[in-house]
mmCIF file of C-alpha atoms in Angstrom:
data_model
loop_
_atom_site.group_PDB
_atom_site.id
_atom_site.type_symbol
_atom_site.label_atom_id
_atom_site.label_comp_id
_atom_site.label_asym_id
_atom_site.label_seq_id
_atom_site.Cartn_x
_atom_site.Cartn_y
_atom_site.Cartn_z
ATOM 1 C CA MET A 1 46.447 141.789 137.160
ATOM 2 C CA THR A 2 43.871 139.874 135.161
ATOM 3 C CA GLU A 3 44.323 142.206 132.210
ATOM 4 C CA TRP A 4 48.065 141.726 132.259
ATOM 5 C CA HIS A 5 47.705 137.947 132.136
ATOM 6 C CA GLU A 6 44.970 137.930 129.549
ATOM 7 C CA LYS A 7 46.921 140.014 127.055
ATOM 8 C CA ARG A 8 50.144 138.071 127.327
ATOM 9 C CA HIS A 9 50.430 136.724 123.860
ATOM 10 C CA GLY A 10 51.696 138.198 120.622
ATOM 11 C CA LEU A 11 49.425 136.474 118.163
ATOM 12 C CA GLU A 12 47.813 139.398 116.356
ATOM 13 C CA GLN A 13 50.820 140.397 114.295
ATOM 14 C CA ARG A 14 51.511 136.827 113.223
ATOM 15 C CA ILE A 15 47.889 136.377 112.196
ATOM 16 C CA ALA A 16 47.811 139.612 110.226
ATOM 17 C CA ASP A 17 50.927 138.614 108.264
ATOM 18 C CA TRP A 18 49.564 135.247 107.610
ATOM 19 C CA THR A 19 45.953 136.028 106.715
ATOM 20 C CA SER A 20 47.266 138.164 103.910
ATOM 21 C CA ARG A 21 48.979 135.097 102.418
ATOM 22 C CA THR A 22 46.243 132.459 102.701
ATOM 23 C CA GLY A 23 42.500 132.341 102.224
ATOM 24 C CA PHE A 24 42.026 131.082 105.713
ATOM 25 C CA THR A 25 41.433 133.424 108.580
ATOM 26 C CA ILE A 26 41.936 133.240 112.283
ATOM 27 C CA SER A 27 40.848 135.740 114.845
ATOM 28 C CA VAL A 28 41.856 135.804 118.478
ATOM 29 C CA ARG A 29 38.777 135.998 120.649
ATOM 30 C CA ASP A 30 40.076 138.201 123.407
ATOM 31 C CA ASP A 31 36.487 139.365 123.843
ATOM 32 C CA LEU A 32 35.541 136.067 125.490
ATOM 33 C CA GLY A 33 35.879 135.065 129.128
ATOM 34 C CA HIS A 34 36.169 131.368 129.995
ATOM 35 C CA LEU A 35 34.456 129.752 132.972
ATOM 36 C CA ASN A 36 34.734 126.115 133.894
ATOM 37 C CA LEU A 37 31.650 124.784 135.667
ATOM 38 C CA ARG A 38 31.482 121.438 137.422
ATOM 39 C CA GLY A 39 28.463 119.946 139.102
ATOM 40 C CA ASP A 40 26.379 116.823 139.431
ATOM 41 C CA LEU A 41 23.386 116.609 137.091
ATOM 42 C CA GLY A 42 21.885 114.023 139.404
ATOM 43 C CA SER A 43 21.867 116.446 142.311
ATOM 44 C CA PRO A 44 18.409 118.012 142.748
ATOM 45 C CA GLY A 45 18.367 121.699 141.955
ATOM 46 C CA PHE A 46 21.812 121.921 140.338
ATOM 47 C CA LEU A 47 20.641 122.097 136.738
ATOM 48 C CA ALA A 48 17.801 124.518 137.428
ATOM 49 C CA ALA A 49 19.997 126.852 139.483
ATOM 50 C CA ALA A 50 22.843 126.825 136.952
ATOM 51 C CA GLU A 51 20.578 127.374 133.965
ATOM 52 C CA GLU A 52 18.681 130.161 135.651
ATOM 53 C CA THR A 53 21.908 131.970 136.528
ATOM 54 C CA ILE A 54 23.427 131.599 133.071
ATOM 55 C CA GLY A 55 20.125 132.187 131.317
ATOM 56 C CA GLN A 56 20.369 129.306 128.878
ATOM 57 C CA PRO A 57 20.375 125.505 128.971
ATOM 58 C CA LEU A 58 23.469 123.463 129.820
ATOM 59 C CA PRO A 59 24.103 120.967 127.017
ATOM 60 C CA GLN A 60 23.554 117.466 128.396
ATOM 61 C CA ALA A 61 24.262 115.408 125.288
ATOM 62 C CA PRO A 62 27.985 114.626 125.043
ATOM 63 C CA ASN A 63 30.018 116.842 122.726
ATOM 64 C CA THR A 64 27.357 119.434 122.026
ATOM 65 C CA ILE A 65 27.175 123.196 122.385
ATOM 66 C CA SER A 66 24.429 125.422 123.699
ATOM 67 C CA ASP A 67 24.557 128.801 122.026
ATOM 68 C CA GLY A 68 22.947 131.970 123.277
ATOM 69 C CA ASP A 69 24.320 135.021 125.062
ATOM 70 C CA SER A 70 27.007 132.635 126.221
ATOM 71 C CA THR A 71 28.389 129.641 124.379
ATOM 72 C CA ILE A 72 28.447 126.530 126.555
ATOM 73 C CA PHE A 73 30.549 123.512 125.623
ATOM 74 C CA TRP A 74 29.953 120.044 127.036
ATOM 75 C CA LEU A 75 33.305 118.873 128.418
ATOM 76 C CA GLY A 76 32.231 115.872 130.457
ATOM 77 C CA PRO A 77 29.160 114.399 132.159
ATOM 78 C CA ASP A 78 29.684 116.848 135.023
ATOM 79 C CA GLU A 79 31.760 119.574 133.381
ATOM 80 C CA TRP A 80 31.056 122.510 131.081
ATOM 81 C CA LEU A 81 32.980 125.394 129.572
ATOM 82 C CA ILE A 82 31.100 128.676 129.438
ATOM 83 C CA LEU A 83 32.356 131.305 127.001
ATOM 84 C CA THR A 84 30.845 134.636 127.829
ATOM 85 C CA PRO A 85 31.724 138.249 126.988
ATOM 86 C CA ALA A 86 34.932 138.972 128.902
ATOM 87 C CA GLU A 87 33.506 141.909 130.828
ATOM 88 C CA LYS A 88 30.698 139.716 132.179
ATOM 89 C CA ALA A 89 32.785 136.675 133.073
ATOM 90 C CA ALA A 90 33.853 137.650 136.583
ATOM 91 C CA ASN A 91 30.336 138.700 137.446
ATOM 92 C CA LEU A 92 28.814 135.476 136.101
ATOM 93 C CA ALA A 93 31.378 133.446 138.047
ATOM 94 C CA ASP A 94 30.344 135.205 141.264
ATOM 95 C CA GLN A 95 26.660 134.674 140.516
ATOM 96 C CA LEU A 96 27.183 130.967 139.818
ATOM 97 C CA GLU A 97 29.262 130.655 142.954
ATOM 98 C CA SER A 98 26.455 132.061 145.099
ATOM 99 C CA SER A 99 23.521 130.353 143.364
ATOM 100 C CA LEU A 100 25.309 126.977 143.598
ATOM 101 C CA SER A 101 26.653 127.511 147.116
ATOM 102 C CA ASN A 102 24.473 124.724 148.533
ATOM 103 C CA GLN A 103 25.535 122.310 145.769
ATOM 104 C CA HIS A 104 28.568 120.099 145.320
ATOM 105 C CA ALA A 105 29.681 122.287 142.433
ATOM 106 C CA ALA A 106 32.629 124.423 141.388
ATOM 107 C CA THR A 107 33.009 127.459 139.161
ATOM 108 C CA ASN A 108 36.461 128.473 138.015
ATOM 109 C CA ASN A 109 37.409 131.459 135.936
ATOM 110 C CA VAL A 110 39.988 130.017 133.525
ATOM 111 C CA SER A 111 40.143 133.035 131.203
ATOM 112 C CA GLY A 112 43.801 133.594 131.982
ATOM 113 C CA GLY A 113 44.838 130.058 131.092
ATOM 114 C CA GLN A 114 43.317 129.481 127.717
ATOM 115 C CA ILE A 115 42.515 131.319 124.556
ATOM 116 C CA ALA A 116 39.794 130.971 121.942
ATOM 117 C CA LEU A 117 40.498 131.273 118.231
ATOM 118 C CA THR A 118 37.889 131.552 115.504
ATOM 119 C CA LEU A 119 38.920 129.708 112.335
ATOM 120 C CA THR A 120 37.006 130.417 109.150
ATOM 121 C CA GLY A 121 37.458 129.684 105.503
ATOM 122 C CA GLU A 122 36.494 127.175 102.875
ATOM 123 C CA ARG A 123 39.343 124.851 103.757
ATOM 124 C CA VAL A 124 39.014 125.018 107.511
ATOM 125 C CA ARG A 125 37.866 121.392 107.797
ATOM 126 C CA GLU A 126 40.791 120.209 105.707
ATOM 127 C CA VAL A 127 43.228 122.173 107.814
ATOM 128 C CA LEU A 128 41.851 120.767 111.072
ATOM 129 C CA ALA A 129 41.775 117.221 109.704
ATOM 130 C CA LYS A 130 45.468 117.512 108.932
ATOM 131 C CA GLY A 131 46.343 117.533 112.624
ATOM 132 C CA CYS A 132 43.445 115.811 114.328
ATOM 133 C CA ALA A 133 42.011 112.300 114.171
ATOM 134 C CA LEU A 134 38.397 113.464 114.444
ATOM 135 C CA ASP A 135 36.078 113.214 111.451
ATOM 136 C CA PHE A 136 35.530 116.745 110.148
ATOM 137 C CA HIS A 137 33.135 115.790 107.368
ATOM 138 C CA PRO A 138 30.330 118.396 107.211
ATOM 139 C CA GLN A 139 27.739 115.671 107.808
ATOM 140 C CA VAL A 140 29.559 114.359 110.868
ATOM 141 C CA PHE A 141 31.007 117.417 112.583
ATOM 142 C CA THR A 142 27.827 119.437 112.195
ATOM 143 C CA GLU A 143 27.135 122.857 113.600
ATOM 144 C CA GLY A 144 26.524 122.733 117.333
ATOM 145 C CA ARG A 145 28.939 119.864 117.918
ATOM 146 C CA CYS A 146 32.143 120.098 119.880
ATOM 147 C CA ALA A 147 34.952 117.756 120.857
ATOM 148 C CA GLN A 148 38.057 117.739 122.923
ATOM 149 C CA SER A 149 40.966 116.159 121.163
ATOM 150 C CA GLY A 150 44.519 116.747 120.052
ATOM 151 C CA LEU A 151 45.342 119.140 117.242
ATOM 152 C CA ALA A 152 48.957 118.787 116.172
ATOM 153 C CA ARG A 153 49.720 117.319 119.613
ATOM 154 C CA ALA A 154 48.237 120.266 121.486
ATOM 155 C CA ASN A 155 45.161 119.573 123.571
ATOM 156 C CA VAL A 156 42.259 121.546 122.170
ATOM 157 C CA THR A 157 38.517 121.943 122.434
ATOM 158 C CA ILE A 158 36.990 122.373 118.991
ATOM 159 C CA GLY A 159 33.438 123.538 118.347
ATOM 160 C CA SER A 160 31.544 124.089 115.119
ATOM 161 C CA ILE A 161 29.516 127.194 115.668
ATOM 162 C CA GLY A 162 28.107 130.138 113.738
ATOM 163 C CA GLY A 163 28.323 128.646 110.264
ATOM 164 C CA ASP A 164 29.323 125.660 108.220
ATOM 165 C CA ASN A 165 32.983 126.528 107.842
ATOM 166 C CA LYS A 166 33.497 128.277 111.127
ATOM 167 C CA PHE A 167 35.159 126.704 114.134
ATOM 168 C CA LEU A 168 36.058 127.841 117.582
ATOM 169 C CA VAL A 169 39.302 126.320 118.814
ATOM 170 C CA ILE A 170 40.184 126.684 122.471
ATOM 171 C CA VAL A 171 43.780 126.012 123.418
ATOM 172 C CA ARG A 172 46.050 126.546 126.388
ATOM 173 C CA ARG A 173 47.633 129.964 126.196
ATOM 174 C CA SER A 174 51.111 128.464 126.408
ATOM 175 C CA PHE A 175 50.343 126.309 123.355
ATOM 176 C CA ALA A 176 48.784 129.107 121.296
ATOM 177 C CA ASP A 177 52.005 130.256 119.692
ATOM 178 C CA TYR A 178 52.947 126.699 118.790
ATOM 179 C CA LEU A 179 49.490 126.016 117.335
ATOM 180 C CA LEU A 180 49.694 129.187 115.254
ATOM 181 C CA ALA A 181 53.081 128.136 113.927
ATOM 182 C CA TRP A 182 51.644 124.772 113.003
ATOM 183 C CA LEU A 183 48.566 126.255 111.313
ATOM 184 C CA ASP A 184 50.884 128.586 109.452
ATOM 185 C CA GLY A 185 52.761 125.638 108.026
ATOM 186 C CA VAL A 186 49.684 123.606 107.168
ATOM 187 C CA ALA A 187 47.368 126.232 105.736
ATOM 188 C CA MET B 1 43.971 103.537 113.470
ATOM 189 C CA PHE B 2 42.893 101.691 116.582
ATOM 190 C CA LEU B 3 39.583 103.060 117.865
ATOM 191 C CA ILE B 4 38.434 102.895 121.453
ATOM 192 C CA GLU B 5 34.864 103.639 122.394
ATOM 193 C CA CYS B 6 34.413 106.143 125.202
ATOM 194 C CA PRO B 7 30.993 105.645 126.854
ATOM 195 C CA TRP B 8 30.374 109.393 126.496
ATOM 196 C CA CYS B 9 32.244 110.564 123.401
ATOM 197 C CA GLY B 10 31.931 107.481 121.205
ATOM 198 C CA GLU B 11 34.736 106.024 119.121
ATOM 199 C CA ARG B 12 37.957 107.987 119.201
ATOM 200 C CA ALA B 13 41.551 107.366 118.183
ATOM 201 C CA GLU B 14 43.700 105.366 120.583
ATOM 202 C CA THR B 15 46.082 108.331 120.918
ATOM 203 C CA GLU B 16 43.452 110.196 122.957
ATOM 204 C CA PHE B 17 43.431 107.546 125.678
ATOM 205 C CA SER B 18 45.682 106.342 128.429
ATOM 206 C CA TYR B 19 45.629 102.863 129.874
ATOM 207 C CA GLY B 20 44.906 102.356 133.549
ATOM 208 C CA GLY B 21 45.662 98.700 134.147
ATOM 209 C CA GLU B 22 43.393 95.780 134.881
ATOM 210 C CA GLY B 23 39.831 96.611 135.884
ATOM 211 C CA GLY B 24 37.391 94.960 138.226
ATOM 212 C CA ILE B 25 39.813 94.752 141.153
ATOM 213 C CA THR B 26 38.121 95.638 144.428
ATOM 214 C CA ARG B 27 40.133 97.202 147.217
ATOM 215 C CA PRO B 28 39.876 95.022 150.355
ATOM 216 C CA ALA B 29 37.452 96.561 152.840
ATOM 217 C CA GLU B 30 39.770 96.016 155.803
ATOM 218 C CA PRO B 31 43.410 96.049 154.638
ATOM 219 C CA ASP B 32 44.656 95.782 158.249
ATOM 220 C CA LYS B 33 43.270 92.283 158.554
ATOM 221 C CA LEU B 34 45.093 90.936 155.495
ATOM 222 C CA SER B 35 48.291 88.959 155.580
ATOM 223 C CA ASP B 36 51.264 90.394 153.713
ATOM 224 C CA ALA B 37 50.741 87.809 151.006
ATOM 225 C CA GLU B 38 47.086 88.735 150.556
ATOM 226 C CA TRP B 39 47.928 92.454 150.439
ATOM 227 C CA ALA B 40 50.710 91.869 147.922
ATOM 228 C CA ASN B 41 48.299 89.818 145.881
ATOM 229 C CA TYR B 42 45.849 92.709 145.784
ATOM 230 C CA LEU B 43 48.547 95.272 144.985
ATOM 231 C CA PHE B 44 50.676 93.501 142.440
ATOM 232 C CA MET B 45 49.219 90.311 141.050
ATOM 233 C CA ARG B 46 47.315 90.643 137.775
ATOM 234 C CA THR B 47 45.629 87.981 135.662
ATOM 235 C CA ASN B 48 47.381 88.753 132.345
ATOM 236 C CA PRO B 49 44.988 86.519 130.369
ATOM 237 C CA ARG B 50 45.190 85.449 126.770
ATOM 238 C CA GLY B 51 41.753 86.503 125.532
ATOM 239 C CA ALA B 52 39.059 88.621 127.206
ATOM 240 C CA HIS B 53 40.504 91.155 129.634
ATOM 241 C CA GLN B 54 38.830 93.749 131.856
ATOM 242 C CA GLU B 55 40.660 97.046 131.643
ATOM 243 C CA LEU B 56 40.506 100.614 132.866
ATOM 244 C CA TRP B 57 40.999 103.421 130.368
ATOM 245 C CA ASN B 58 41.027 107.177 130.695
ATOM 246 C CA HIS B 59 39.894 109.435 127.867
ATOM 247 C CA ALA B 60 42.839 111.703 128.603
ATOM 248 C CA GLN B 61 42.656 114.040 125.648
ATOM 249 C CA GLY B 62 38.871 114.093 125.542
ATOM 250 C CA CYS B 63 36.401 114.191 128.406
ATOM 251 C CA ARG B 64 39.073 113.004 130.889
ATOM 252 C CA ARG B 65 36.771 110.383 132.434
ATOM 253 C CA TRP B 66 37.712 106.863 133.520
ATOM 254 C CA PHE B 67 35.729 103.972 132.150
ATOM 255 C CA GLY B 68 35.885 100.211 131.813
ATOM 256 C CA VAL B 69 36.680 98.256 128.679
ATOM 257 C CA GLU B 70 36.556 94.577 127.848
ATOM 258 C CA ARG B 71 39.275 93.898 125.297
ATOM 259 C CA ASP B 72 40.597 90.716 123.776
ATOM 260 C CA THR B 73 44.348 90.665 124.296
ATOM 261 C CA VAL B 74 44.894 88.520 121.212
ATOM 262 C CA THR B 75 42.714 90.237 118.610
ATOM 263 C CA TYR B 76 42.484 93.666 120.305
ATOM 264 C CA HIS B 77 38.739 93.480 119.689
ATOM 265 C CA ILE B 78 36.863 95.606 122.208
ATOM 266 C CA SER B 79 33.618 93.849 123.006
ATOM 267 C CA ARG B 80 32.235 96.586 125.225
ATOM 268 C CA SER B 81 33.046 99.716 127.147
ATOM 269 C CA TYR B 82 31.045 100.901 130.081
ATOM 270 C CA VAL B 83 30.669 103.589 132.722
ATOM 271 C CA LEU B 84 32.364 102.481 135.954
ATOM 272 C CA GLY B 85 29.889 101.534 138.625
ATOM 273 C CA ASP B 86 27.475 100.247 135.988
ATOM 274 C CA GLY B 87 28.502 96.631 136.351
ATOM 275 C CA VAL B 88 32.269 96.095 136.398
ATOM 276 C CA LYS B 89 31.598 92.455 137.106
ATOM 277 C CA ASP B 90 28.512 91.014 135.471
#
């Protein structure tokens, strides 16, 4: 069932057509699973248990990313998004569930509801700035930063990761087609 | 562009936020003991000042957290924003 849900989009063909026309590339990151983790940093043992299970630190500074085997986005003072290889996501969710069972915490597998896109290219910052009020200057939106905002009226999580002109954009699956159409027009 | 400062995310565009009404209003501890007038006062009556105003805002398109703001209703100048529970009334 999960597979059926996770593949329900028709973005690849659109992207292939479009990449051939512009110097700006998008790839659909179907290889990533999405987990939403909530928990109280002030609660003794939460941070240690979560970090041990995931195997890397949770970012505590607002709007930052921790990169390792998984990519962890700060979403709020008690909320994180963990992107992890899709085949490991369900397993990691179970492990977090059990290691945090004595905590006031929640792990939700949201892989079916949202989709990650990798945007690369020299003009990627310009393209994003066209539809988003955030400052995408290379000295402001530096690598390792993330933000939740609106891109062309769709709610997105944007992270700069893996290079100067490389961004990960996470959007609701139902908005993905719309966002692609918008990017098509802008880029 | 009107910028609002989220205590966590910093200054962001107004379009990312939603307004939550006047802040600093405490729910009566024992509503049963209030008269209808007192209860209505708590529910409906707001100060609507000209000048400094305590407000609640939600960073709806960002971190989705509620926080408090002190905004001047004439100039729109935001003198501070703060995490709720950290001193709504100074």
